[in-house]
Coordinates of C-alpha atoms in Angstrom, one line a residue:
Chain A
X1 CA 0.0 0.0 0.0
X2 CA 1.3 3.5 -0.9
X3 CA 1.5 6.4 1.5
X4 CA -1.9 7.1 3.1
X5 CA -3.5 10.4 2.0
X6 CA -6.1 10.0 4.7
X7 CA -5.6 8.2 8.0
X8 CA -8.1 7.8 10.9
X9 CA -6.6 6.8 14.2
X10 CA -8.9 5.4 16.9
X11 CA -11.6 7.9 16.0
X12 CA -14.6 8.0 18.3
X13 CA -17.7 10.1 17.4
X14 CA -20.7 10.9 19.6
X15 CA -24.0 12.4 18.2
X16 CA -25.7 13.8 21.2
X17 CA -25.9 11.0 23.8
X18 CA -25.2 8.3 21.2
X19 CA -21.7 6.8 20.8
X20 CA -21.6 6.0 17.1
X21 CA -17.9 5.4 16.2
X22 CA -16.0 3.3 18.6
X23 CA -12.3 3.8 17.6
X24 CA -12.2 3.7 13.8
X25 CA -8.8 3.0 12.3
X26 CA -8.7 3.5 8.5
X27 CA -6.1 4.3 5.8
X28 CA -6.9 5.6 2.3
X29 CA -3.9 5.4 0.0
X30 CA -2.9 8.0 -2.6
X31 CA -4.6 7.4 -6.0
X32 CA -6.6 4.4 -4.9
X33 CA -10.3 3.8 -4.5
X34 CA -11.1 2.4 -1.1
X35 CA -14.6 1.0 -0.4
X36 CA -16.2 1.2 3.0
X37 CA -18.7 -1.7 3.3
X38 CA -21.0 -2.7 6.1
X39 CA -24.6 -3.2 7.0
X40 CA -27.0 -0.3 7.8
X41 CA -26.0 1.5 11.0
X42 CA -22.5 0.2 11.0
X43 CA -21.1 3.8 11.1
X44 CA -20.1 4.3 7.4
X45 CA -21.9 7.6 6.9
X46 CA -20.8 8.9 10.3
X47 CA -17.2 8.1 9.3
X48 CA -17.5 10.2 6.2
X49 CA -19.3 13.0 8.1
X50 CA -16.6 13.0 10.7
X51 CA -13.8 13.3 8.1
X52 CA -15.7 16.2 6.6
X53 CA -16.1 17.9 9.9
X54 CA -19.9 17.8 9.9
X55 CA -19.5 15.9 13.2
X56 CA -16.4 16.3 15.3
X57 CA -14.5 13.3 16.7
X58 CA -14.7 13.1 20.5
X59 CA -11.4 11.2 20.5
X60 CA -8.8 10.1 18.0
X61 CA -7.3 11.8 15.0
X62 CA -8.3 12.4 11.4
X63 CA -5.0 13.0 9.5
X64 CA -5.2 14.3 5.9
X65 CA -1.9 14.8 4.1
X66 CA -0.3 14.6 7.6
X67 CA -2.5 17.4 9.0
X68 CA -4.9 16.8 11.9
X69 CA -8.4 17.9 10.7
X70 CA -10.0 17.5 14.1
X71 CA -10.1 21.2 15.0
X72 CA -11.0 22.5 11.6
X73 CA -14.5 23.5 10.4
X74 CA -16.2 21.9 7.4
X75 CA -15.3 24.8 5.0
X76 CA -11.7 24.7 6.0
X77 CA -11.6 20.9 5.4
X78 CA -13.2 21.5 2.0
X79 CA -10.4 24.0 1.2
X80 CA -7.8 21.4 2.0
X81 CA -9.0 19.6 -1.2
X82 CA -11.8 17.2 0.0
X83 CA -15.1 16.9 -1.9
X84 CA -18.1 15.3 -0.4
X85 CA -21.2 13.7 -2.0
X86 CA -23.7 12.9 0.8
X87 CA -26.1 10.0 0.7
X88 CA -29.0 12.4 -0.2
X89 CA -26.8 13.9 -2.9
X90 CA -27.1 17.4 -1.4
X91 CA -28.5 18.8 -4.6
X92 CA -29.9 22.4 -4.4
X93 CA -33.3 21.6 -5.9
X94 CA -34.3 25.2 -6.6
X95 CA -31.1 26.0 -8.5
X96 CA -30.3 25.0 -12.1
X97 CA -27.6 22.4 -12.8
X98 CA -25.3 25.2 -14.0
X99 CA -25.8 27.0 -10.7
X100 CA -25.1 23.8 -8.7
X101 CA -21.9 23.4 -10.6
X102 CA -21.0 27.1 -10.2
X103 CA -21.2 26.8 -6.4
X104 CA -18.6 24.0 -6.5
X105 CA -16.3 26.0 -8.8
X106 CA -15.2 28.3 -6.0
X107 CA -13.1 30.6 -8.2
X108 CA -15.8 31.2 -10.7
X109 CA -18.4 34.0 -10.4
X110 CA -20.5 32.9 -13.4
X111 CA -21.0 29.6 -15.1
X112 CA -18.9 30.9 -18.1
X113 CA -16.0 31.3 -15.7
X114 CA -15.8 27.5 -15.0
X115 CA -12.6 26.1 -16.6
X116 CA -13.9 25.0 -20.1
X117 CA -11.4 22.1 -20.4
X118 CA -12.5 20.7 -17.1
X119 CA -16.1 21.2 -17.9
X120 CA -15.7 19.3 -21.2
X121 CA -14.0 16.5 -19.4
X122 CA -17.0 16.3 -16.9
X123 CA -19.4 16.4 -19.8
X124 CA -17.4 13.5 -21.3
X125 CA -18.1 11.5 -18.1
X126 CA -21.7 12.5 -17.9
X127 CA -22.9 13.5 -21.4
X128 CA -26.5 13.9 -20.3
X129 CA -25.5 16.8 -18.1
X130 CA -25.0 19.1 -21.1
X131 CA -28.7 18.7 -22.1
X132 CA -30.1 19.7 -18.7
X133 CA -27.5 22.3 -17.9
X134 CA -30.1 25.1 -17.5
X135 CA -32.8 23.0 -15.9
X136 CA -33.8 23.2 -12.2
X137 CA -31.9 20.3 -10.5
X138 CA -34.9 19.4 -8.4
X139 CA -36.8 18.3 -11.5
X140 CA -34.2 15.7 -12.6
X141 CA -34.6 12.0 -12.0
X142 CA -32.7 10.3 -9.2
X143 CA -30.0 9.1 -11.6
X144 CA -29.6 12.5 -13.2
X145 CA -29.3 14.1 -9.8
X146 CA -26.6 11.6 -8.8
X147 CA -24.7 12.6 -11.9
X148 CA -25.0 16.3 -10.9
X149 CA -23.8 15.4 -7.4
X150 CA -20.7 13.5 -8.6
X151 CA -20.0 16.1 -11.4
X152 CA -20.2 18.9 -8.8
X153 CA -17.6 17.1 -6.6
X154 CA -15.1 16.9 -9.5
X155 CA -15.7 20.2 -11.3
X156 CA -12.5 21.4 -9.8
X157 CA -9.5 19.1 -9.1
X158 CA -9.7 17.8 -5.5
X159 CA -7.3 15.5 -3.6
X160 CA -9.9 13.3 -2.1
X161 CA -13.5 12.4 -2.9
X162 CA -15.8 11.1 -0.2
X163 CA -18.9 9.6 -1.8
X164 CA -21.8 8.0 0.1
X165 CA -23.7 5.3 -1.6
X166 CA -23.8 6.6 -5.2
X167 CA -25.6 3.5 -6.5
X168 CA -28.5 3.7 -4.0
X169 CA -31.9 3.5 -5.7
X170 CA -30.5 3.9 -9.3
X171 CA -31.5 2.0 -12.4
X172 CA -28.9 -0.5 -13.8
X173 CA -28.1 1.7 -16.8
X174 CA -27.3 4.6 -14.6
X175 CA -25.2 2.5 -12.3
X176 CA -23.2 1.3 -15.3
X177 CA -22.6 5.0 -16.2
X178 CA -21.4 5.6 -12.7
X179 CA -19.0 2.7 -12.8
X180 CA -17.5 4.0 -16.1
X181 CA -17.2 7.5 -14.6
X182 CA -15.4 6.2 -11.5
X183 CA -13.1 4.1 -13.6
X184 CA -12.2 7.3 -15.6
X185 CA -11.6 9.1 -12.3
X186 CA -9.3 6.3 -11.1
X187 CA -7.3 6.7 -14.3
X188 CA -6.7 10.4 -13.3
X189 CA -5.2 9.2 -10.0
X190 CA -8.0 10.7 -8.0
X191 CA -8.2 9.3 -4.5
X192 CA -11.7 8.1 -3.5
X193 CA -13.3 6.8 -0.4
X194 CA -16.6 5.3 -1.4
X195 CA -19.3 4.1 1.0
X196 CA -21.4 1.3 -0.6
X197 CA -23.8 -1.4 0.3
X198 CA -24.0 -2.8 -3.3
X199 CA -21.1 -5.3 -3.2
X200 CA -21.3 -6.0 -7.0
X201 CA -20.9 -2.2 -7.7
X202 CA -18.1 -1.9 -5.1
X203 CA -16.3 -5.0 -6.4
X204 CA -16.0 -3.5 -9.9
X205 CA -14.2 -0.4 -8.6
X206 CA -12.4 -1.0 -5.4
X207 CA -8.7 -1.3 -5.0
X208 CA -9.0 -1.8 -1.2
X209 CA -11.9 -2.4 1.1
X210 CA -12.7 -1.8 4.7
X211 CA -15.6 -3.4 6.4
X212 CA -17.3 -1.7 9.3
X213 CA -19.5 -3.2 12.0
X214 CA -20.8 -1.6 15.2
X215 CA -18.7 1.6 14.7
X216 CA -15.4 -0.1 14.1
X217 CA -13.4 -1.3 11.1
X218 CA -13.5 -5.1 11.4
X219 CA -11.6 -5.9 8.2
X220 CA -9.2 -4.1 5.9
X221 CA -7.5 -5.5 2.8
X222 CA -7.6 -5.7 -0.9
X223 CA -10.9 -5.9 -2.8
X224 CA -9.5 -8.7 -4.9
X225 CA -8.9 -10.8 -1.8
X226 CA -12.5 -10.2 -0.5
X227 CA -14.1 -10.7 -3.9
X228 CA -12.3 -14.0 -4.2
X229 CA -13.2 -15.4 -0.8
X230 CA -16.9 -16.2 -0.5
X231 CA -16.4 -17.5 3.1
X232 CA -15.0 -14.1 4.1
X233 CA -17.9 -12.3 2.5
X234 CA -20.3 -14.5 4.4
X235 CA -18.5 -13.9 7.6
X236 CA -18.1 -10.1 7.2
X237 CA -21.1 -9.1 5.2
X238 CA -23.6 -11.9 5.9
X239 CA -24.0 -12.4 2.1
X240 CA -22.3 -14.0 -0.8
X241 CA -21.3 -12.3 -4.0
X242 CA -23.4 -14.8 -5.9
X243 CA -26.5 -13.6 -4.2
X244 CA -25.9 -10.1 -5.8
X245 CA -25.3 -11.3 -9.3
Chain B
X1 CA -51.0 -11.1 -17.3
X2 CA -47.8 -9.6 -16.1
X3 CA -48.0 -6.4 -14.2
X4 CA -46.4 -3.6 -16.2
X5 CA -43.1 -2.3 -14.8
X6 CA -42.4 1.3 -15.4
X7 CA -39.3 1.7 -17.6
X8 CA -36.3 3.5 -16.0
X9 CA -36.0 7.1 -17.3
X10 CA -33.5 7.6 -20.1
X11 CA -30.2 9.1 -18.8
X12 CA -30.7 12.3 -20.9
X13 CA -34.5 12.6 -20.7
X14 CA -35.3 16.2 -20.3
X15 CA -37.6 17.0 -17.3
X16 CA -40.6 19.2 -17.9
X17 CA -40.1 22.6 -16.5
X18 CA -43.4 24.0 -15.1
X19 CA -42.9 27.2 -13.1
X20 CA -45.3 27.5 -10.3
X21 CA -47.2 30.7 -11.1
X22 CA -50.4 29.8 -9.2
X23 CA -49.5 31.9 -6.1
X24 CA -48.7 34.8 -8.3
X25 CA -52.2 34.7 -9.8
X26 CA -53.7 35.2 -6.4
X27 CA -52.8 38.9 -6.6
X28 CA -54.8 39.8 -9.8
X29 CA -57.6 37.4 -8.7
X30 CA -57.9 39.2 -5.4
X31 CA -57.7 42.7 -6.9
X32 CA -60.3 41.9 -9.6
X33 CA -62.6 40.2 -7.1
X34 CA -62.6 43.3 -5.0
X35 CA -63.7 45.5 -7.9
X36 CA -67.5 44.6 -7.8
X37 CA -67.5 44.5 -4.0
X38 CA -66.2 48.0 -3.5
X39 CA -69.0 49.5 -5.6
X40 CA -67.1 52.2 -7.4
X41 CA -64.0 52.3 -9.5
X42 CA -62.5 55.3 -7.8
X43 CA -62.8 53.7 -4.3
X44 CA -61.3 50.5 -5.7
X45 CA -58.3 52.3 -7.2
X46 CA -57.7 54.2 -3.9
X47 CA -58.0 51.0 -1.8
X48 CA -55.8 49.0 -4.2
X49 CA -53.0 51.6 -4.1
X50 CA -53.3 51.9 -0.3
X51 CA -53.0 48.1 0.0
X52 CA -50.1 47.9 -2.4
X53 CA -48.2 50.7 -0.5
X54 CA -48.8 49.0 2.8
X55 CA -47.7 45.6 1.3
X56 CA -44.6 47.1 -0.2
X57 CA -43.5 48.6 3.2
X58 CA -44.2 45.3 5.0
X59 CA -42.2 43.5 2.3
X60 CA -39.2 45.8 2.8
X61 CA -39.3 45.0 6.5
X62 CA -40.0 41.3 6.3
X63 CA -37.7 40.3 3.5
X64 CA -34.6 40.1 5.7
X65 CA -36.5 38.2 8.4
X66 CA -37.5 35.4 6.0
X67 CA -33.9 35.0 4.8
X68 CA -32.6 35.0 8.4
X69 CA -34.9 32.1 9.1
X70 CA -34.2 30.3 5.9
X71 CA -30.4 30.4 6.3
X72 CA -30.1 29.5 10.0
X73 CA -33.5 28.6 11.3
X74 CA -33.3 31.7 13.5
X75 CA -36.7 33.0 14.6
X76 CA -35.9 36.6 15.4
X77 CA -38.8 38.0 17.4
X78 CA -36.7 41.1 18.0
X79 CA -36.9 42.3 14.4
X80 CA -39.4 45.0 15.4
X81 CA -36.8 47.0 17.3
X82 CA -35.0 47.8 14.1
X83 CA -38.2 49.2 12.7
X84 CA -38.8 51.4 15.8
X85 CA -35.1 52.5 15.7
X86 CA -35.3 53.5 12.0
X87 CA -38.5 55.5 12.6
X88 CA -37.2 57.4 15.6
X89 CA -33.9 58.2 13.8
X90 CA -36.1 59.6 11.0
X91 CA -37.8 61.9 13.6
X92 CA -34.4 63.0 14.8
X93 CA -33.0 63.7 11.3
X94 CA -36.1 65.3 9.8
X95 CA -36.8 67.2 13.0
X96 CA -33.6 69.1 12.4
X97 CA -34.4 69.8 8.8
X98 CA -37.9 71.2 9.0
X99 CA -36.9 74.1 6.8
X100 CA -36.3 71.6 4.0
X101 CA -39.2 69.3 4.7
X102 CA -41.7 72.2 4.8
X103 CA -40.3 73.6 1.5
X104 CA -42.5 73.0 -1.6
X105 CA -39.4 71.9 -3.5
X106 CA -39.3 68.1 -4.1
X107 CA -35.5 68.3 -4.3
X108 CA -35.2 69.9 -0.9
X109 CA -37.7 67.3 0.5
X110 CA -35.7 64.5 -0.9
X111 CA -32.5 66.0 0.4
X112 CA -34.0 65.7 3.9
X113 CA -35.6 62.3 3.5
X114 CA -32.7 60.5 1.9
X115 CA -30.2 61.3 4.8
X116 CA -32.9 60.2 7.3
X117 CA -33.2 56.9 5.4
X118 CA -29.4 56.5 5.2
X119 CA -29.1 57.1 8.9
X120 CA -31.8 54.6 9.6
X121 CA -30.2 52.0 7.3
X122 CA -26.7 52.5 8.7
X123 CA -27.6 52.6 12.4
X124 CA -30.1 49.7 12.2
X125 CA -27.5 47.7 10.3
X126 CA -24.8 48.3 13.0
X127 CA -27.3 47.6 15.8
X128 CA -28.2 44.4 13.9
X129 CA -24.5 43.4 13.9
X130 CA -24.3 43.8 17.7
X131 CA -27.7 42.1 18.1
X132 CA -26.5 39.0 16.2
X133 CA -23.2 38.9 18.1
X134 CA -24.6 39.4 21.6
X135 CA -28.1 37.9 21.5
X136 CA -28.5 35.5 18.7
X137 CA -25.1 33.8 18.3
X138 CA -25.2 32.2 21.8
X139 CA -28.5 30.4 21.0
X140 CA -28.0 29.0 17.5
X141 CA -29.9 25.8 17.1
X142 CA -32.0 26.4 20.2
X143 CA -35.4 27.7 18.9
X144 CA -37.2 28.1 22.3
X145 CA -34.3 30.1 23.7
X146 CA -34.2 32.2 20.5
X147 CA -37.8 33.2 20.9
X148 CA -37.3 34.2 24.5
X149 CA -34.0 36.0 24.1
X150 CA -34.9 37.9 20.9
X151 CA -38.2 39.0 22.5
X152 CA -36.2 40.1 25.5
X153 CA -33.7 41.9 23.3
X154 CA -36.6 43.8 21.7
X155 CA -38.0 44.8 25.1
X156 CA -34.5 46.1 26.2
X157 CA -34.1 47.9 22.8
X158 CA -37.5 49.6 23.1
X159 CA -36.8 50.7 26.7
X160 CA -33.4 52.2 25.5
X161 CA -35.3 54.0 22.7
X162 CA -37.7 55.4 25.4
X163 CA -34.6 56.6 27.4
X164 CA -33.4 58.5 24.4
X165 CA -36.6 59.8 22.8
X166 CA -39.2 59.4 25.6
X167 CA -42.2 57.1 25.8
X168 CA -44.7 59.4 24.0
X169 CA -45.7 59.3 20.3
X170 CA -43.7 61.7 18.1
X171 CA -45.2 63.2 15.0
X172 CA -43.4 62.5 11.7
X173 CA -45.2 64.7 9.2
X174 CA -44.7 64.0 5.5
X175 CA -42.5 66.5 3.6
X176 CA -44.6 69.1 1.8
X177 CA -44.1 67.7 -1.7
X178 CA -45.1 64.2 -0.5
X179 CA -48.5 65.4 0.8
X180 CA -51.8 65.4 -1.2
X181 CA -53.0 63.1 -3.9
X182 CA -52.9 62.5 -7.6
X183 CA -56.3 62.4 -9.3
X184 CA -56.9 59.7 -11.9
X185 CA -60.4 60.6 -13.0
X186 CA -62.4 60.5 -9.8
X187 CA -59.9 58.3 -8.0
X188 CA -57.5 59.9 -5.6
X189 CA -54.2 58.2 -5.0
X190 CA -52.0 59.6 -2.2
X191 CA -48.6 60.7 -3.5
X192 CA -46.8 59.0 -0.6
X193 CA -48.5 55.7 -1.3
X194 CA -47.2 55.9 -4.9
X195 CA -43.7 56.7 -3.6
X196 CA -44.0 53.7 -1.2
X197 CA -44.9 51.4 -4.1
X198 CA -41.9 52.7 -6.2
X199 CA -39.5 52.3 -3.3
X200 CA -40.9 48.8 -2.6
X201 CA -40.5 47.8 -6.2
X202 CA -36.9 49.2 -6.3
X203 CA -36.0 47.1 -3.1
X204 CA -37.6 44.0 -4.6
X205 CA -35.8 44.6 -7.9
X206 CA -32.4 45.1 -6.2
X207 CA -32.9 42.1 -4.0
X208 CA -34.0 39.9 -7.0
X209 CA -30.8 41.1 -8.9
X210 CA -28.5 40.3 -6.0
X211 CA -30.2 36.9 -5.3
X212 CA -30.5 35.9 -9.0
X213 CA -27.4 37.4 -10.6
X214 CA -24.6 37.4 -8.1
X215 CA -22.5 34.6 -6.5
X216 CA -23.4 35.9 -3.0
X217 CA -27.1 35.7 -3.9
X218 CA -26.5 32.2 -5.3
X219 CA -24.9 31.2 -2.0
X220 CA -27.8 32.7 0.0
X221 CA -30.4 30.8 -2.1
X222 CA -28.3 27.6 -1.7
X223 CA -27.8 28.2 2.0
X224 CA -31.6 28.5 2.5
X225 CA -32.0 25.1 0.9
X226 CA -29.1 23.1 2.5
X227 CA -26.6 25.0 4.6
X228 CA -24.6 21.9 5.4
X229 CA -23.9 21.3 1.7
X230 CA -22.9 24.9 1.2
X231 CA -20.3 24.4 4.0
X232 CA -19.2 21.2 2.5
X233 CA -18.5 23.1 -0.7
X234 CA -16.1 25.3 1.2
X235 CA -18.2 28.4 2.1
X236 CA -18.5 29.8 5.6
X237 CA -22.3 30.0 6.1
X238 CA -21.9 31.8 9.4
X239 CA -20.3 34.9 7.7
X240 CA -23.1 34.8 5.1
X241 CA -25.7 34.7 7.8
X242 CA -24.1 37.7 9.6
X243 CA -24.2 39.6 6.3
X244 CA -27.9 38.7 5.7
X245 CA -28.8 39.6 9.3
X246 CA -27.2 43.0 9.0
X247 CA -28.8 43.7 5.6
X248 CA -32.2 42.5 7.0
X249 CA -31.8 44.8 10.0
X250 CA -30.9 47.7 7.7
X251 CA -33.9 47.1 5.6
X252 CA -36.1 47.0 8.7
X253 CA -34.7 50.4 9.6
X254 CA -35.6 51.7 6.1
X255 CA -39.0 50.2 6.5
X256 CA -39.4 51.9 9.9
X257 CA -38.8 55.3 8.2
X258 CA -41.4 54.4 5.5
X259 CA -43.9 53.1 8.0
X260 CA -43.4 56.1 10.3
X261 CA -44.1 58.5 7.4
X262 CA -47.1 56.3 6.3
X263 CA -48.6 56.7 9.8
X264 CA -47.2 60.2 10.3
X265 CA -46.4 59.4 13.8
X266 CA -44.0 57.0 15.6
X267 CA -44.3 55.3 19.0
X268 CA -41.8 53.0 20.8
X269 CA -44.3 50.1 20.5
X270 CA -44.7 50.4 16.7
X271 CA -42.2 47.7 15.9
X272 CA -43.8 45.2 18.3
X273 CA -47.2 45.9 16.7
X274 CA -45.9 45.2 13.2
X275 CA -44.0 42.1 14.3
X276 CA -47.2 40.1 14.2
X277 CA -47.9 41.1 10.6
X278 CA -44.3 40.2 9.6
X279 CA -44.6 36.7 10.8
X280 CA -48.0 36.3 9.1
X281 CA -46.4 37.4 5.9
X282 CA -43.3 35.2 6.0
X283 CA -45.5 32.2 7.0
X284 CA -47.9 32.8 4.1
X285 CA -45.0 33.3 1.7
X286 CA -43.1 30.2 2.8
X287 CA -40.2 30.6 5.3
X288 CA -37.0 31.5 3.4
X289 CA -38.7 32.6 0.2
X290 CA -38.2 36.2 -0.9
X291 CA -40.7 35.9 -3.8
X292 CA -43.2 34.3 -1.5
X293 CA -42.6 37.1 1.1
X294 CA -43.3 39.7 -1.7
X295 CA -46.6 38.1 -2.7
X296 CA -47.5 37.4 1.0
X297 CA -46.9 41.1 1.9
X298 CA -49.0 42.4 -1.0
X299 CA -51.8 40.0 -0.2
X300 CA -51.8 41.1 3.5
X301 CA -51.7 44.8 2.5
X302 CA -54.5 44.5 0.0
X303 CA -56.8 42.3 2.2
X304 CA -56.3 44.7 5.2
X305 CA -57.5 47.6 3.1
X306 CA -60.3 45.9 1.3
X307 CA -61.6 44.3 4.6
X308 CA -61.2 47.6 6.4
X309 CA -63.5 49.2 3.9
X310 CA -66.0 46.4 3.3
X311 CA -66.2 44.8 6.8
X312 CA -64.3 46.7 9.4
X313 CA -64.9 44.1 12.1
X314 CA -63.5 41.4 9.9
X315 CA -60.4 43.5 9.2
X316 CA -59.2 42.8 12.8
X317 CA -58.5 39.2 11.9
X318 CA -58.6 39.2 8.1
X319 CA -54.8 38.5 7.9
X320 CA -55.2 35.5 10.3
X321 CA -58.0 34.2 8.1
X322 CA -55.7 34.7 5.0
X323 CA -52.9 32.8 6.7
X324 CA -55.2 29.9 7.7
X325 CA -56.6 29.7 4.2
X326 CA -53.1 29.6 2.6
X327 CA -51.8 27.0 5.0
X328 CA -54.8 24.8 4.4
X329 CA -54.0 25.0 0.7
X330 CA -50.2 24.9 1.0
X331 CA -49.0 23.9 4.5
X332 CA -45.4 25.0 3.7
X333 CA -46.6 28.5 2.5
X334 CA -47.0 29.7 -1.1
X335 CA -43.4 28.9 -2.1
X336 CA -41.7 26.2 0.0
X337 CA -38.0 26.7 0.0
X338 CA -36.8 25.3 3.3
X339 CA -37.2 21.6 3.4
X340 CA -35.7 20.9 6.8

């Protein structure tokens, strides 16, 4: 494994009276796609939100490029080069697709100011975006909204993408589009931490995998090793890959 | 027979765009419905202009309040203190310029009124900055405490105004060129009401431009919908909120001057009395929606005037009835922006 870009050391997170993360240890290597797997309520979303500073760790350290993010606010963390796509996609429904993208392009004052080369590259990943560029984002289908959410996260180069369940509720054709887009992102050496429950989707993309249960990482290794070991899948995820095919 | 399964939408299927214009249609419907009831065209014109003028002033005051709620879920029951402050500052400035306000020259009148408005905007904005820092910031995310402490803040503010200007009502006469009416056939439209409509439209236009055409406006619209996502994109929503709060307080100060001139008298309690109307307006419009606030304010202004003429006893609670009717139709208000 190459040098970790992101490292969580014994991270605990409380939300009100609830103790959600119980000492998460996790490493995400430069240029790799790491998948965070686990059942509902295992702590995957809380882990992403803790990294993003939306909830602060009550103990432990979140190190990004060697810097402890624990004391920083969410905007400062975003400025370090981290993009976040939440589970609900975080689309601004009342704004057009162009306005959604403009918000993510922090240096641009108007949609025309967005770097045209980067924009063409994004349109190459999600060609449909070009057609509904001026449409209110709230009127798009779930799959189209997910495209906007991912496109918004990459409209400017970022060091790390945090993406929460991008395949959730999407039609197979749209999932395939997402797979192709993430493969292209991997070719550009983008580092990604992806939360997923769809093992088949995760298996196609992941370099490494971490499995969470009860607020802890209970397994970390390569995706190839997990995908090739049905017994381990049964043990960790309570399912077999065959059941998802 | 197999049940039919709806096909997944094509990746590039264009969604139908249907702007929601139904709430906007309420205004012409109300105005036209009042025509046969008022009995005469001239009365109808006079009442309609009076309603529009009242609505525009309420909009100027309420627009900041709705954005403050939309951005940070802050219920500021102390907004009225900025109205009172603006109105009393106008009495102080205009009281020293009676030579100019009593002149028949429109230029000299404007040269007196504009500094009064500027003083109200600047001082109310600065007091708003202190109000946010000292009173609202410690109770972010605690709605019950917000209600209590902002009401308390208004009581303290009003008492301080009484210390400076005294508890009695102070006359605020209209400058000479603003008095009287224009006659359109048999219909008389007060000059000041026309001015209030023009100022209200100018504020609405400026606000629409800022919100619709600038990056700051885009951030405000986005923050009203999902502030957490705005922060995740790298923007400090707290700073944006302070800016909106100060602008809202400044607009309330301007509205206080307009309202004081409309009533031609100011009292320390005037802000508290208007507060109720403000909350009715922003609830009708949909919390966080400036467009909804504009329509809501005009509806309230028009209904107050029509009801005051047609059924004075109903006028006392006509705005409550309007709010109930709107909420039964659209529980989130005319334009629902805040989804939290």
